[in-house]
Amino acid sequence: MNGQVNEPTRGPDTATGRPDARLEQLRERLAAVRQRIDTAVAAAGRQERPPQLIVVTKFHPAEDVRRLATLGITDVGENRDQEAAEKSAALRGLDLRWHFIGQLQSNKAKSVVKYAHAVHSVDRPQLASALARAMAADQERTGRAPLDCFIQVSLDDDAGGHRGGALPADVPALAEQLAGAEGLRLAGVMAVAPFGADPAPAFEKLAELSARLTAVHPGASGISAGMSQDLEEAVRFGATHLRVGSDILGPRPALR
Ligand SMILES: *Cc1c(COP(=O)(O)O)cnc(C)c1O
């Protein structure tokens, strides 16, 4: 130390005193996305019920998640179990909620419930059963809170569309199963807008499905919808959870 006054604390790199350029970049991009959300919320008259922002950090390093936490982010999304398990373990001391948003094999349920606050991609009875079994074991051990489960719905017109999800007709039975499972909390519905199409009709359909669901399960009012490209439309149609990745973190590095 040479007695020089360091710049104000700017992030993880305080040991070297060097400003953290990545932190500043994330700060700016996050501010821009928050501004877009605020504008959409005001346009929809939803100031009393703003959506929860989940920053999708898949393919980006744990250090970026740490930077986001210093910027006030509390909720992050991941779509691969191994990557999410590693990052959440590396960042255990931080006050973060991990949202699993990707296609999930039933044999990964045990691993996912160890770190996940919510699973947004429950799309079939076998997966719901596997999560319930895994939660029963985990809750006994840790006493953790129930796992929030969103039913992922396919909004493609062709059945079993390529972006995954249950058919709308299968939602009521899956909802009954989740609502009746100890350790699971039926949180609502989730969807990804069909690729290359206008997202508005898709999100409108999701809002209708949500209304039908909450008529039977009043507590299941969550609507997880909206990504970088279409968050404004999602807010307009009532999204309660936005899953935004690339407009905050930049393009994802190529698949390893
Ligand atoms: C990757 C991903 C997102 C984030 O998408 P961006 O276009 O990067 O904002 C949202 N939801 C799901 C299900 C994803 O897989």
Short mmCIF file of C-alpha atoms and ligand atoms in Angstrom, two decimals:
data_model
loop_
_atom_site.label_atom_id
_atom_site.label_comp_id
_atom_site.label_asym_id
_atom_site.label_seq_id
_atom_site.Cartn_x
_atom_site.Cartn_y
_atom_site.Cartn_z
CA MET A 1 0.00 0.00 0.00
CA ASN A 2 1.39 3.39 -0.92
CA GLY A 3 -1.04 5.61 0.93
CA GLN A 4 -2.87 6.51 -2.25
CA VAL A 5 -6.60 7.00 -1.83
CA ASN A 6 -8.49 4.28 -3.65
CA GLU A 7 -11.44 5.04 -5.84
CA PRO A 8 -14.76 4.37 -4.19
CA THR A 9 -15.59 0.68 -4.01
CA ARG A 10 -16.71 -0.47 -7.42
CA GLY A 11 -17.09 -4.18 -7.13
CA PRO A 12 -15.35 -7.53 -6.70
CA ASP A 13 -12.03 -6.14 -7.82
CA THR A 14 -11.45 -3.96 -4.78
CA ALA A 15 -8.38 -6.02 -3.82
CA THR A 16 -6.52 -4.54 -6.77
CA GLY A 17 -8.19 -1.12 -6.59
CA ARG A 18 -8.89 -1.41 -10.31
CA PRO A 19 -12.34 -0.35 -11.48
CA ASP A 20 -14.41 -3.29 -12.66
CA ALA A 21 -15.41 -2.49 -16.25
CA ARG A 22 -17.79 -5.43 -16.44
CA LEU A 23 -19.63 -4.23 -13.35
CA GLU A 24 -20.13 -0.82 -14.96
CA GLN A 25 -21.36 -2.45 -18.16
CA LEU A 26 -23.86 -4.58 -16.26
CA ARG A 27 -24.97 -1.55 -14.26
CA GLU A 28 -25.75 0.37 -17.46
CA ARG A 29 -27.52 -2.49 -19.20
CA LEU A 30 -29.54 -3.30 -16.11
CA ALA A 31 -30.58 0.34 -15.80
CA ALA A 32 -31.70 0.34 -19.44
CA VAL A 33 -33.79 -2.81 -18.95
CA ARG A 34 -35.29 -1.45 -15.74
CA GLN A 35 -36.21 1.70 -17.63
CA ARG A 36 -37.98 -0.37 -20.31
CA ILE A 37 -39.85 -2.29 -17.63
CA ASP A 38 -40.87 0.92 -15.83
CA THR A 39 -42.16 2.41 -19.08
CA ALA A 40 -44.15 -0.74 -19.88
CA VAL A 41 -45.51 -0.90 -16.32
CA ALA A 42 -46.65 2.73 -16.52
CA ALA A 43 -48.24 2.18 -19.93
CA ALA A 44 -50.16 -0.79 -18.55
CA GLY A 45 -51.17 1.11 -15.39
CA ARG A 46 -49.52 -1.56 -13.27
CA GLN A 47 -47.48 0.63 -10.88
CA GLU A 48 -49.14 -1.11 -7.92
CA ARG A 49 -48.24 -4.57 -9.23
CA PRO A 50 -44.87 -4.39 -11.00
CA PRO A 51 -43.36 -7.68 -12.21
CA GLN A 52 -40.41 -9.43 -10.60
CA LEU A 53 -37.26 -9.28 -12.71
CA ILE A 54 -35.35 -12.56 -12.97
CA VAL A 55 -31.97 -12.11 -14.63
CA VAL A 56 -31.13 -15.18 -16.74
CA THR A 57 -27.44 -15.83 -16.18
CA LYS A 58 -27.04 -19.13 -18.07
CA PHE A 59 -23.65 -19.52 -19.81
CA HIS A 60 -22.25 -16.53 -17.92
CA PRO A 61 -19.79 -17.01 -15.07
CA ALA A 62 -20.60 -16.98 -11.36
CA GLU A 63 -18.62 -13.72 -11.06
CA ASP A 64 -21.29 -12.01 -13.19
CA VAL A 65 -23.98 -13.29 -10.84
CA ARG A 66 -21.98 -11.83 -7.94
CA ARG A 67 -21.80 -8.48 -9.75
CA LEU A 68 -25.56 -8.55 -10.33
CA ALA A 69 -26.10 -9.17 -6.62
CA THR A 70 -24.08 -6.05 -5.80
CA LEU A 71 -26.40 -4.18 -8.20
CA GLY A 72 -29.43 -5.26 -6.19
CA ILE A 73 -30.53 -8.32 -8.15
CA THR A 74 -32.16 -10.95 -5.94
CA ASP A 75 -33.50 -13.43 -8.51
CA VAL A 76 -31.51 -15.27 -11.17
CA GLY A 77 -32.48 -17.89 -13.75
CA GLU A 78 -30.60 -20.91 -15.06
CA ASN A 79 -31.56 -23.64 -17.52
CA ARG A 80 -29.04 -26.42 -16.94
CA ASP A 81 -28.78 -28.33 -13.68
CA GLN A 82 -25.05 -28.87 -13.60
CA GLU A 83 -24.23 -25.24 -14.29
CA ALA A 84 -26.82 -23.98 -11.81
CA ALA A 85 -25.65 -26.38 -9.10
CA GLU A 86 -22.05 -25.23 -9.51
CA LYS A 87 -22.85 -21.52 -9.53
CA SER A 88 -25.25 -21.64 -6.61
CA ALA A 89 -22.66 -23.58 -4.59
CA ALA A 90 -19.95 -21.05 -5.45
CA LEU A 91 -22.21 -18.17 -4.37
CA ARG A 92 -23.82 -19.80 -1.35
CA GLY A 93 -23.20 -16.79 0.91
CA LEU A 94 -25.25 -14.43 -1.27
CA ASP A 95 -28.92 -13.76 -0.71
CA LEU A 96 -30.15 -15.03 -4.08
CA ARG A 97 -33.18 -16.97 -5.27
CA TRP A 98 -32.41 -19.43 -8.06
CA HIS A 99 -35.10 -20.06 -10.69
CA PHE A 100 -34.83 -23.13 -12.87
CA ILE A 101 -36.27 -22.23 -16.28
CA GLY A 102 -35.11 -24.99 -18.66
CA GLN A 103 -36.30 -28.39 -19.77
CA LEU A 104 -35.78 -30.73 -16.86
CA GLN A 105 -35.33 -34.49 -16.77
CA SER A 106 -37.02 -36.20 -13.83
CA ASN A 107 -33.75 -37.74 -12.68
CA LYS A 108 -32.38 -34.21 -12.05
CA ALA A 109 -35.18 -33.27 -9.65
CA LYS A 110 -33.16 -34.31 -6.59
CA SER A 111 -30.31 -32.02 -7.55
CA VAL A 112 -32.50 -29.07 -8.55
CA VAL A 113 -34.45 -28.88 -5.29
CA LYS A 114 -31.18 -28.43 -3.39
CA TYR A 115 -30.71 -24.91 -4.74
CA ALA A 116 -33.90 -23.87 -6.55
CA HIS A 117 -36.49 -21.52 -5.11
CA ALA A 118 -38.72 -22.13 -8.15
CA VAL A 119 -39.04 -24.34 -11.22
CA HIS A 120 -40.72 -22.56 -14.14
CA SER A 121 -40.75 -25.53 -16.50
CA VAL A 122 -43.02 -28.16 -14.96
CA ASP A 123 -44.68 -29.64 -18.03
CA ARG A 124 -45.66 -33.24 -17.24
CA PRO A 125 -46.97 -35.42 -14.40
CA GLN A 126 -43.77 -37.50 -14.10
CA LEU A 127 -41.69 -34.41 -13.44
CA ALA A 128 -44.19 -33.12 -10.87
CA SER A 129 -44.01 -36.49 -9.06
CA ALA A 130 -40.22 -36.49 -9.12
CA LEU A 131 -40.08 -32.94 -7.71
CA ALA A 132 -42.58 -33.85 -4.98
CA ARG A 133 -40.51 -36.89 -3.96
CA ALA A 134 -37.29 -34.90 -4.00
CA MET A 135 -38.85 -32.09 -1.95
CA ALA A 136 -40.23 -34.50 0.64
CA ALA A 137 -36.71 -35.80 1.25
CA ASP A 138 -35.09 -32.36 1.18
CA GLN A 139 -37.66 -30.70 3.44
CA GLU A 140 -37.22 -33.41 6.02
CA ARG A 141 -33.49 -32.75 6.01
CA THR A 142 -33.44 -28.94 5.79
CA GLY A 143 -36.92 -27.69 6.64
CA ARG A 144 -36.83 -25.51 3.57
CA ALA A 145 -39.85 -23.63 2.19
CA PRO A 146 -41.99 -25.28 -0.50
CA LEU A 147 -40.78 -25.20 -4.10
CA ASP A 148 -42.66 -22.74 -6.32
CA CYS A 149 -43.82 -24.57 -9.46
CA PHE A 150 -44.97 -22.87 -12.64
CA ILE A 151 -46.70 -24.98 -15.29
CA GLN A 152 -44.96 -24.38 -18.59
CA VAL A 153 -47.54 -24.20 -21.36
CA SER A 154 -46.95 -24.63 -25.07
CA LEU A 155 -48.35 -21.67 -27.00
CA ASP A 156 -47.47 -23.02 -30.43
CA ASP A 157 -50.46 -23.85 -32.58
CA ASP A 158 -49.02 -27.17 -33.60
CA ALA A 159 -49.30 -29.61 -30.70
CA GLY A 160 -46.09 -30.23 -28.76
CA GLY A 161 -44.36 -27.22 -30.27
CA HIS A 162 -40.60 -27.02 -30.27
CA ARG A 163 -40.30 -24.63 -27.32
CA GLY A 164 -41.69 -27.16 -24.87
CA GLY A 165 -44.55 -27.10 -22.44
CA ALA A 166 -47.80 -28.86 -21.61
CA LEU A 167 -50.78 -28.57 -23.90
CA PRO A 168 -53.35 -26.07 -22.56
CA ALA A 169 -55.84 -28.94 -22.21
CA ASP A 170 -53.49 -30.74 -19.84
CA VAL A 171 -53.04 -27.78 -17.47
CA PRO A 172 -56.00 -28.48 -15.11
CA ALA A 173 -54.88 -32.02 -14.24
CA LEU A 174 -51.26 -30.97 -13.76
CA ALA A 175 -52.44 -28.08 -11.57
CA GLU A 176 -54.43 -30.48 -9.38
CA GLN A 177 -51.39 -32.68 -8.99
CA LEU A 178 -49.09 -29.79 -8.02
CA ALA A 179 -51.66 -28.23 -5.68
CA GLY A 180 -52.05 -31.52 -3.87
CA ALA A 181 -48.37 -32.29 -3.52
CA GLU A 182 -46.79 -31.54 -0.19
CA GLY A 183 -43.58 -29.57 -0.58
CA LEU A 184 -44.71 -28.00 -3.84
CA ARG A 185 -46.59 -24.74 -4.29
CA LEU A 186 -48.57 -24.20 -7.47
CA ALA A 187 -47.29 -20.74 -8.46
CA GLY A 188 -48.90 -20.18 -11.87
CA VAL A 189 -48.16 -20.56 -15.56
CA MET A 190 -45.09 -19.97 -17.71
CA ALA A 191 -44.52 -19.75 -21.45
CA VAL A 192 -42.05 -18.78 -24.12
CA ALA A 193 -43.57 -16.93 -27.07
CA PRO A 194 -43.46 -18.91 -30.35
CA PHE A 195 -40.26 -18.21 -32.23
CA GLY A 196 -40.48 -15.63 -34.99
CA ALA A 197 -44.15 -14.79 -34.41
CA ASP A 198 -45.93 -11.81 -32.86
CA PRO A 199 -45.77 -12.46 -29.10
CA ALA A 200 -48.98 -10.54 -28.30
CA PRO A 201 -51.53 -13.27 -29.22
CA ALA A 202 -49.43 -15.84 -27.39
CA PHE A 203 -49.25 -13.78 -24.18
CA GLU A 204 -52.96 -13.01 -24.47
CA LYS A 205 -53.65 -16.75 -24.60
CA LEU A 206 -51.41 -17.25 -21.58
CA ALA A 207 -53.35 -14.60 -19.66
CA GLU A 208 -56.60 -16.44 -20.45
CA LEU A 209 -55.10 -19.72 -19.24
CA SER A 210 -53.97 -17.96 -16.08
CA ALA A 211 -57.49 -16.61 -15.47
CA ARG A 212 -58.92 -20.11 -15.81
CA LEU A 213 -56.30 -21.49 -13.44
CA THR A 214 -56.82 -18.86 -10.74
CA ALA A 215 -60.60 -19.41 -10.88
CA VAL A 216 -59.85 -22.85 -9.38
CA HIS A 217 -56.55 -22.09 -7.58
CA PRO A 218 -56.70 -18.44 -6.45
CA GLY A 219 -53.15 -18.50 -5.09
CA ALA A 220 -51.63 -19.57 -8.41
CA SER A 221 -51.60 -16.10 -9.92
CA GLY A 222 -48.06 -16.09 -11.28
CA ILE A 223 -47.45 -15.50 -14.98
CA SER A 224 -43.83 -16.10 -15.98
CA ALA A 225 -43.44 -14.58 -19.44
CA GLY A 226 -41.30 -12.10 -21.31
CA MET A 227 -37.65 -12.19 -22.33
CA SER A 228 -35.27 -9.58 -23.76
CA GLN A 229 -37.18 -9.38 -27.04
CA ASP A 230 -40.74 -9.24 -25.79
CA LEU A 231 -40.80 -8.04 -22.19
CA GLU A 232 -43.00 -5.03 -23.05
CA GLU A 233 -45.71 -7.27 -24.53
CA ALA A 234 -45.47 -9.60 -21.54
CA VAL A 235 -45.95 -6.72 -19.09
CA ARG A 236 -48.95 -5.57 -21.11
CA PHE A 237 -50.55 -9.01 -20.73
CA GLY A 238 -49.98 -9.28 -17.01
CA ALA A 239 -46.62 -11.03 -16.57
CA THR A 240 -45.66 -11.23 -12.90
CA HIS A 241 -42.17 -12.63 -13.58
CA LEU A 242 -39.88 -11.51 -16.43
CA ARG A 243 -36.93 -13.69 -17.47
CA VAL A 244 -34.35 -11.41 -19.08
CA GLY A 245 -30.91 -12.57 -20.14
CA SER A 246 -29.05 -11.22 -23.15
CA ASP A 247 -30.18 -7.58 -22.94
CA ILE A 248 -28.48 -7.41 -19.52
CA LEU A 249 -25.55 -9.82 -19.83
CA GLY A 250 -24.86 -9.53 -23.54
CA PRO A 251 -24.67 -12.39 -26.02
CA ARG A 252 -24.18 -15.81 -24.50
CA PRO A 253 -20.78 -17.40 -25.04
CA ALA A 254 -20.87 -20.37 -27.44
CA LEU A 255 -21.86 -23.77 -26.05
CA ARG A 256 -18.99 -25.40 -24.28
C1 LIG B 1 -32.55 -18.08 -22.09
C2 LIG B 1 -33.96 -17.96 -21.63
C3 LIG B 1 -34.51 -16.70 -21.32
C4 LIG B 1 -33.75 -15.39 -21.51
O1 LIG B 1 -33.75 -15.07 -22.87
P1 LIG B 1 -33.06 -13.71 -23.41
O2 LIG B 1 -33.54 -13.64 -24.81
O3 LIG B 1 -31.61 -13.92 -23.30
O4 LIG B 1 -33.55 -12.59 -22.58
C5 LIG B 1 -35.80 -16.66 -20.85
N1 LIG B 1 -36.53 -17.79 -20.68
C6 LIG B 1 -36.06 -19.01 -20.99
C7 LIG B 1 -36.92 -20.20 -20.80
C8 LIG B 1 -34.76 -19.13 -21.47
O5 LIG B 1 -34.29 -20.35 -21.77
#
